[in-house]
Short mmCIF file of N, CA, C and O in Angstrom, two decimals:
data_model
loop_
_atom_site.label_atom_id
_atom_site.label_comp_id
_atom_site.label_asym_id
_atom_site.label_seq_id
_atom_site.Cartn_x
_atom_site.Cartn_y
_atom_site.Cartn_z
N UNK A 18 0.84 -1.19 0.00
CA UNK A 18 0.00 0.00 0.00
C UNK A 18 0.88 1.25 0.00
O UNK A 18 0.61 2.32 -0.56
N UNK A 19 2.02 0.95 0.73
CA UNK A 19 2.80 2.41 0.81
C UNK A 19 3.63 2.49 -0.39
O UNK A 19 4.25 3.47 -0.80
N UNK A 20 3.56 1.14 -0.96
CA UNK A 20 4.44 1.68 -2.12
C UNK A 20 3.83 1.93 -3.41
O UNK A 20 4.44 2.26 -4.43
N UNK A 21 2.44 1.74 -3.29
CA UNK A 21 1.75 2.23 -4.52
C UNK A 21 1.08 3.42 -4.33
O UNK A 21 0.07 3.68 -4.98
N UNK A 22 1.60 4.30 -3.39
CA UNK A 22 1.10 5.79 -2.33
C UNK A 22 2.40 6.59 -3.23
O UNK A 22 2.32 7.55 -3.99
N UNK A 23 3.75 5.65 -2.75
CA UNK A 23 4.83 6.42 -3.18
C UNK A 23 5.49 6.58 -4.61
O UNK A 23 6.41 7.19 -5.13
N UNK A 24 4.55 5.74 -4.92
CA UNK A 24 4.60 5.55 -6.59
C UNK A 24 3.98 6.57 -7.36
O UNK A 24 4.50 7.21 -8.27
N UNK A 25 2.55 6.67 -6.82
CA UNK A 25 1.60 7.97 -7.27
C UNK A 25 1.99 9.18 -7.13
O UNK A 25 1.72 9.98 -8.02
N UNK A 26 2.78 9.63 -5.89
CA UNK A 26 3.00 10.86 -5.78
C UNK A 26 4.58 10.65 -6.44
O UNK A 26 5.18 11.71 -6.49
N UNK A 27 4.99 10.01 -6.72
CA UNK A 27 6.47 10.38 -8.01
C UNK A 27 5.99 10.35 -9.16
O UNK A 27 6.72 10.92 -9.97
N UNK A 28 4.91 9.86 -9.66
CA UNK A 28 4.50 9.88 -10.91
C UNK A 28 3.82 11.18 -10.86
O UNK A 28 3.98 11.87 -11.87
N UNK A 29 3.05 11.71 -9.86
CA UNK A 29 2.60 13.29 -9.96
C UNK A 29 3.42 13.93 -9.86
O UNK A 29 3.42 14.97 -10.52
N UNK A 30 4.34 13.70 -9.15
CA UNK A 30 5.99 15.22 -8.87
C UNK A 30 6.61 15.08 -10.52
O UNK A 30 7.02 16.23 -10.65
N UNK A 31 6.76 14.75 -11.15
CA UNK A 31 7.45 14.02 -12.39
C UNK A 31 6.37 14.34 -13.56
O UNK A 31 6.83 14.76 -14.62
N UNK A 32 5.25 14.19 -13.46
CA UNK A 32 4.30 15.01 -14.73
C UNK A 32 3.71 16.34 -14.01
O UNK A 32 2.61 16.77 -14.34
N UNK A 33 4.45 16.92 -13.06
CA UNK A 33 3.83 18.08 -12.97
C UNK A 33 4.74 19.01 -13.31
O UNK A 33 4.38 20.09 -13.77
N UNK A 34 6.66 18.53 -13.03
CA UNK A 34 7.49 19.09 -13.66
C UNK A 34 7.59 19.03 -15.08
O UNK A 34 7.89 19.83 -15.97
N UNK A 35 7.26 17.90 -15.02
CA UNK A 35 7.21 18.41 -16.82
C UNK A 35 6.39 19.05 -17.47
O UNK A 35 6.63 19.67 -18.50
N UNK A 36 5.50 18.97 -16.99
CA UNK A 36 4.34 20.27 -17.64
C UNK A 36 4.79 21.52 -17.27
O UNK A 36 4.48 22.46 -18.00
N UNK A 37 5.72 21.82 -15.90
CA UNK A 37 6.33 23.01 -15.99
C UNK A 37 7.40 23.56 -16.57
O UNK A 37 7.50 24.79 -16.65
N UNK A 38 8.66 22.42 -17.20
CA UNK A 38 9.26 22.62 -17.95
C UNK A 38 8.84 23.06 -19.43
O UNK A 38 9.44 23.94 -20.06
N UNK A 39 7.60 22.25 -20.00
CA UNK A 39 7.17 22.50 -20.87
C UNK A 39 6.85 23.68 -21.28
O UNK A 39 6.93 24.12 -22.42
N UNK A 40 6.31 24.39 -19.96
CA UNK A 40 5.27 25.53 -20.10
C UNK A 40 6.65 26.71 -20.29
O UNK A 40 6.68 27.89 -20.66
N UNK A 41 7.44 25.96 -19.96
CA UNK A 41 8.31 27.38 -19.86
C UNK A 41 8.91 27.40 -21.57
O UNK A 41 9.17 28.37 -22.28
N UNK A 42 8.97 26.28 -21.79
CA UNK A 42 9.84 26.15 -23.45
C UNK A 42 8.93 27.30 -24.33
O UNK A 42 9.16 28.29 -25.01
N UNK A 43 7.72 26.49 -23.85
CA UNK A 43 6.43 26.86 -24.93
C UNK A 43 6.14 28.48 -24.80
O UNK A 43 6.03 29.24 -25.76
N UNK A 44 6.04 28.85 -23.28
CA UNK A 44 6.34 30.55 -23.35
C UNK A 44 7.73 31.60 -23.84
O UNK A 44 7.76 32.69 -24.41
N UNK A 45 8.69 30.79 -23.38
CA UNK A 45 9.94 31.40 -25.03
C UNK A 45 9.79 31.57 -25.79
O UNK A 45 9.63 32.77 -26.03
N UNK A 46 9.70 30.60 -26.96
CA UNK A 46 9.32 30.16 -27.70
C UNK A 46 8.46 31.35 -28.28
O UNK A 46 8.82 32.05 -29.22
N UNK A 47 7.37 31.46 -27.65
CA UNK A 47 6.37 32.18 -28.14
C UNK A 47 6.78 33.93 -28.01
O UNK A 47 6.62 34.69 -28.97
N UNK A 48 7.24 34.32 -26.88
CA UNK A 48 8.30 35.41 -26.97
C UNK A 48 9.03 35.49 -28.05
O UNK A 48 8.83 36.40 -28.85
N UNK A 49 10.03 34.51 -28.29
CA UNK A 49 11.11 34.93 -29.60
C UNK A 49 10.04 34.86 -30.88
O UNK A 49 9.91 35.70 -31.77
N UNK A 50 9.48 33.89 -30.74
CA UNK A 50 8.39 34.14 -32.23
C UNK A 50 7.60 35.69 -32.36
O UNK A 50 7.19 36.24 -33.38
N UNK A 51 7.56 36.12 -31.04
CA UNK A 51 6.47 37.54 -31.72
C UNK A 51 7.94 38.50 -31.06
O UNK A 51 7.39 39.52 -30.65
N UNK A 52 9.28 38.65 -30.79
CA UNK A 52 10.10 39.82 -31.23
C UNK A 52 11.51 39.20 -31.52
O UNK A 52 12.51 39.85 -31.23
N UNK A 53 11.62 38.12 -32.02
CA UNK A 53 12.93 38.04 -32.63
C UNK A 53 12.89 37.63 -33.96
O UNK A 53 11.89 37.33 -34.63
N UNK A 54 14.15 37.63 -34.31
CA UNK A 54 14.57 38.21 -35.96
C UNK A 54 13.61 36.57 -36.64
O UNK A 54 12.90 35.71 -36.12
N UNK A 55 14.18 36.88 -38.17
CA UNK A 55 13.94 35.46 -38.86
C UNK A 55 13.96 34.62 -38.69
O UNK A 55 12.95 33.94 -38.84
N UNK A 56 15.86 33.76 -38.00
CA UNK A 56 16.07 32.36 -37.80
C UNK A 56 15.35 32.33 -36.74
O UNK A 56 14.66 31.31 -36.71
N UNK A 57 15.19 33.21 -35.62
CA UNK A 57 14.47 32.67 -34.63
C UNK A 57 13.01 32.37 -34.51
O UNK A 57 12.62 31.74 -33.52
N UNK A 58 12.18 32.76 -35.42
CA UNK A 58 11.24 32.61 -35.49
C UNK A 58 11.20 31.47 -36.30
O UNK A 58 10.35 30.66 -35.94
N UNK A 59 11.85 31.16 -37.27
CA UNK A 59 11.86 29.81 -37.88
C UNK A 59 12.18 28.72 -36.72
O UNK A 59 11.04 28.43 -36.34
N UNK A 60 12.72 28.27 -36.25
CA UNK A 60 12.98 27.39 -35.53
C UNK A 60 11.83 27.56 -33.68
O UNK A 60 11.46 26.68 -32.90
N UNK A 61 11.67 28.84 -33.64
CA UNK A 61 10.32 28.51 -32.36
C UNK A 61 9.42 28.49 -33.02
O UNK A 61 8.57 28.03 -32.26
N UNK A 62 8.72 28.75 -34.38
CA UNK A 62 7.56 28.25 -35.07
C UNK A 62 7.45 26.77 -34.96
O UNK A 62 6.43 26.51 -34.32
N UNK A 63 7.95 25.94 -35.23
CA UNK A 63 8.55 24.58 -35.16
C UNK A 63 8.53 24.01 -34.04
O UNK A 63 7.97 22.91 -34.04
N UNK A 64 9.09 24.50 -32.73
CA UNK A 64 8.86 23.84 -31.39
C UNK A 64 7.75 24.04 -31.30
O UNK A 64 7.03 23.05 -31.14
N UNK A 65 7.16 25.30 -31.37
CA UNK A 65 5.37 25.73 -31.13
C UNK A 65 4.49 24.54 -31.50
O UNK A 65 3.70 23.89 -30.82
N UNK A 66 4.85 24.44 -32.78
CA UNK A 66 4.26 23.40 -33.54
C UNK A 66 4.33 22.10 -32.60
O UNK A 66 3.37 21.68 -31.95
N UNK A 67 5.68 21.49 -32.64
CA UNK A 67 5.41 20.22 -32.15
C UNK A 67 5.21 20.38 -30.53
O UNK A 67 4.56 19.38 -30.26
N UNK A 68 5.33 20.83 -29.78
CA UNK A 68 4.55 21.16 -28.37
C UNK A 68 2.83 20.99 -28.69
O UNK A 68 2.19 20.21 -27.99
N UNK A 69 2.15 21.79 -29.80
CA UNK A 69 0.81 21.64 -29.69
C UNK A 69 0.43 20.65 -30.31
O UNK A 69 -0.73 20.33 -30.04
N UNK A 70 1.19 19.74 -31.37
CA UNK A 70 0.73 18.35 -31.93
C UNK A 70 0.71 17.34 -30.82
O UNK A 70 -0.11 16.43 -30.63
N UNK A 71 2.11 17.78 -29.90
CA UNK A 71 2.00 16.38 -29.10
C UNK A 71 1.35 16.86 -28.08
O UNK A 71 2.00 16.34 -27.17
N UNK A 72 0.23 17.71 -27.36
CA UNK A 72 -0.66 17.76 -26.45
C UNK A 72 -1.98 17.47 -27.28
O UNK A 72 -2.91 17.05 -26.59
N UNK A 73 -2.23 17.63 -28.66
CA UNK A 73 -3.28 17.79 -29.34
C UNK A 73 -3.03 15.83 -29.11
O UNK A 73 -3.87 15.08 -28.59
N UNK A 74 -1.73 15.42 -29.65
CA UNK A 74 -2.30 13.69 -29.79
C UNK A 74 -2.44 13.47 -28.11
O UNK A 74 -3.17 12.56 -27.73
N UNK A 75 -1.90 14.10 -27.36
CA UNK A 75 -1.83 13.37 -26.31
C UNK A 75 -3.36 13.14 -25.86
O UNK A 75 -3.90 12.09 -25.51
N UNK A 76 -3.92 14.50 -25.98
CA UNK A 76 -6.02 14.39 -25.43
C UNK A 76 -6.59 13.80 -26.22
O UNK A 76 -7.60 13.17 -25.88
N UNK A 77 -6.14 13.79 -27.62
CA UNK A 77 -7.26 12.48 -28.29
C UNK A 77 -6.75 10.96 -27.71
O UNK A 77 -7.48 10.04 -27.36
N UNK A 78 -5.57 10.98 -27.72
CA UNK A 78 -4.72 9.51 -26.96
C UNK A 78 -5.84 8.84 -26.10
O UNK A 78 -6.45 7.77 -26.18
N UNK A 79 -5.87 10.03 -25.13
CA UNK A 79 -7.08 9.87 -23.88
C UNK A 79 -8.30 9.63 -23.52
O UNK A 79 -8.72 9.15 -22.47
N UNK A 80 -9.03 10.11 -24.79
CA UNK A 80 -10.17 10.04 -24.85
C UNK A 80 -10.65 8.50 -26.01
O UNK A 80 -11.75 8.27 -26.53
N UNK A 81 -9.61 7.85 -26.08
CA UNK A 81 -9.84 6.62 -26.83
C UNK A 81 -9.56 4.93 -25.73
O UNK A 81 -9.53 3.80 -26.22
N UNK A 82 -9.35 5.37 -23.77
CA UNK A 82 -9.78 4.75 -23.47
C UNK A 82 -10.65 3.37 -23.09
O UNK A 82 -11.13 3.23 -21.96
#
C-alpha cells in the first residue's frame, strides 16, 4: 500500500514538472516568435508546432480509453 502511495506521488511530482518545464519552453518560444529576428522565429515556429501536436495527440490519446 505504501508503495503504490509512493509511486503515485512520483509519478505526480514528475508530470507536474514536466508540464512546468514545458510551459516554460512553450512561453519562449512564443516570446522569440512575436520579437525576434527570422532564424528565430523559424525554428520557435517549429517547437510551437510540435509542443501543440504532441498535447493535441496526447487528449485524443485519452479520450480513446
Amino acid at each position: 500500500m505504501a508503495d503504490a502511495e509512493l509511486k503515485r506521488k512520483m509519478t505526480y511530482s514528475l508530470f507536474c514538472f514536466a508540464i512546468f518545464m514545458v510551459a516554460i519552453v512553450f512561453g519562449s518560444c512564443v516570446y522569440l516568435f512575436m520579437t525576434g529576428g527570422v532564424e528565430d522565429k523559424k525554428w520557435a515556429a517549429s517547437i510551437i508546432s510540435a509542443i501543440t501536436s504532441g498535447l493535441i495527440g496526447f487528449l485524443i490519446g485519452q479520450g480513446k480509453k
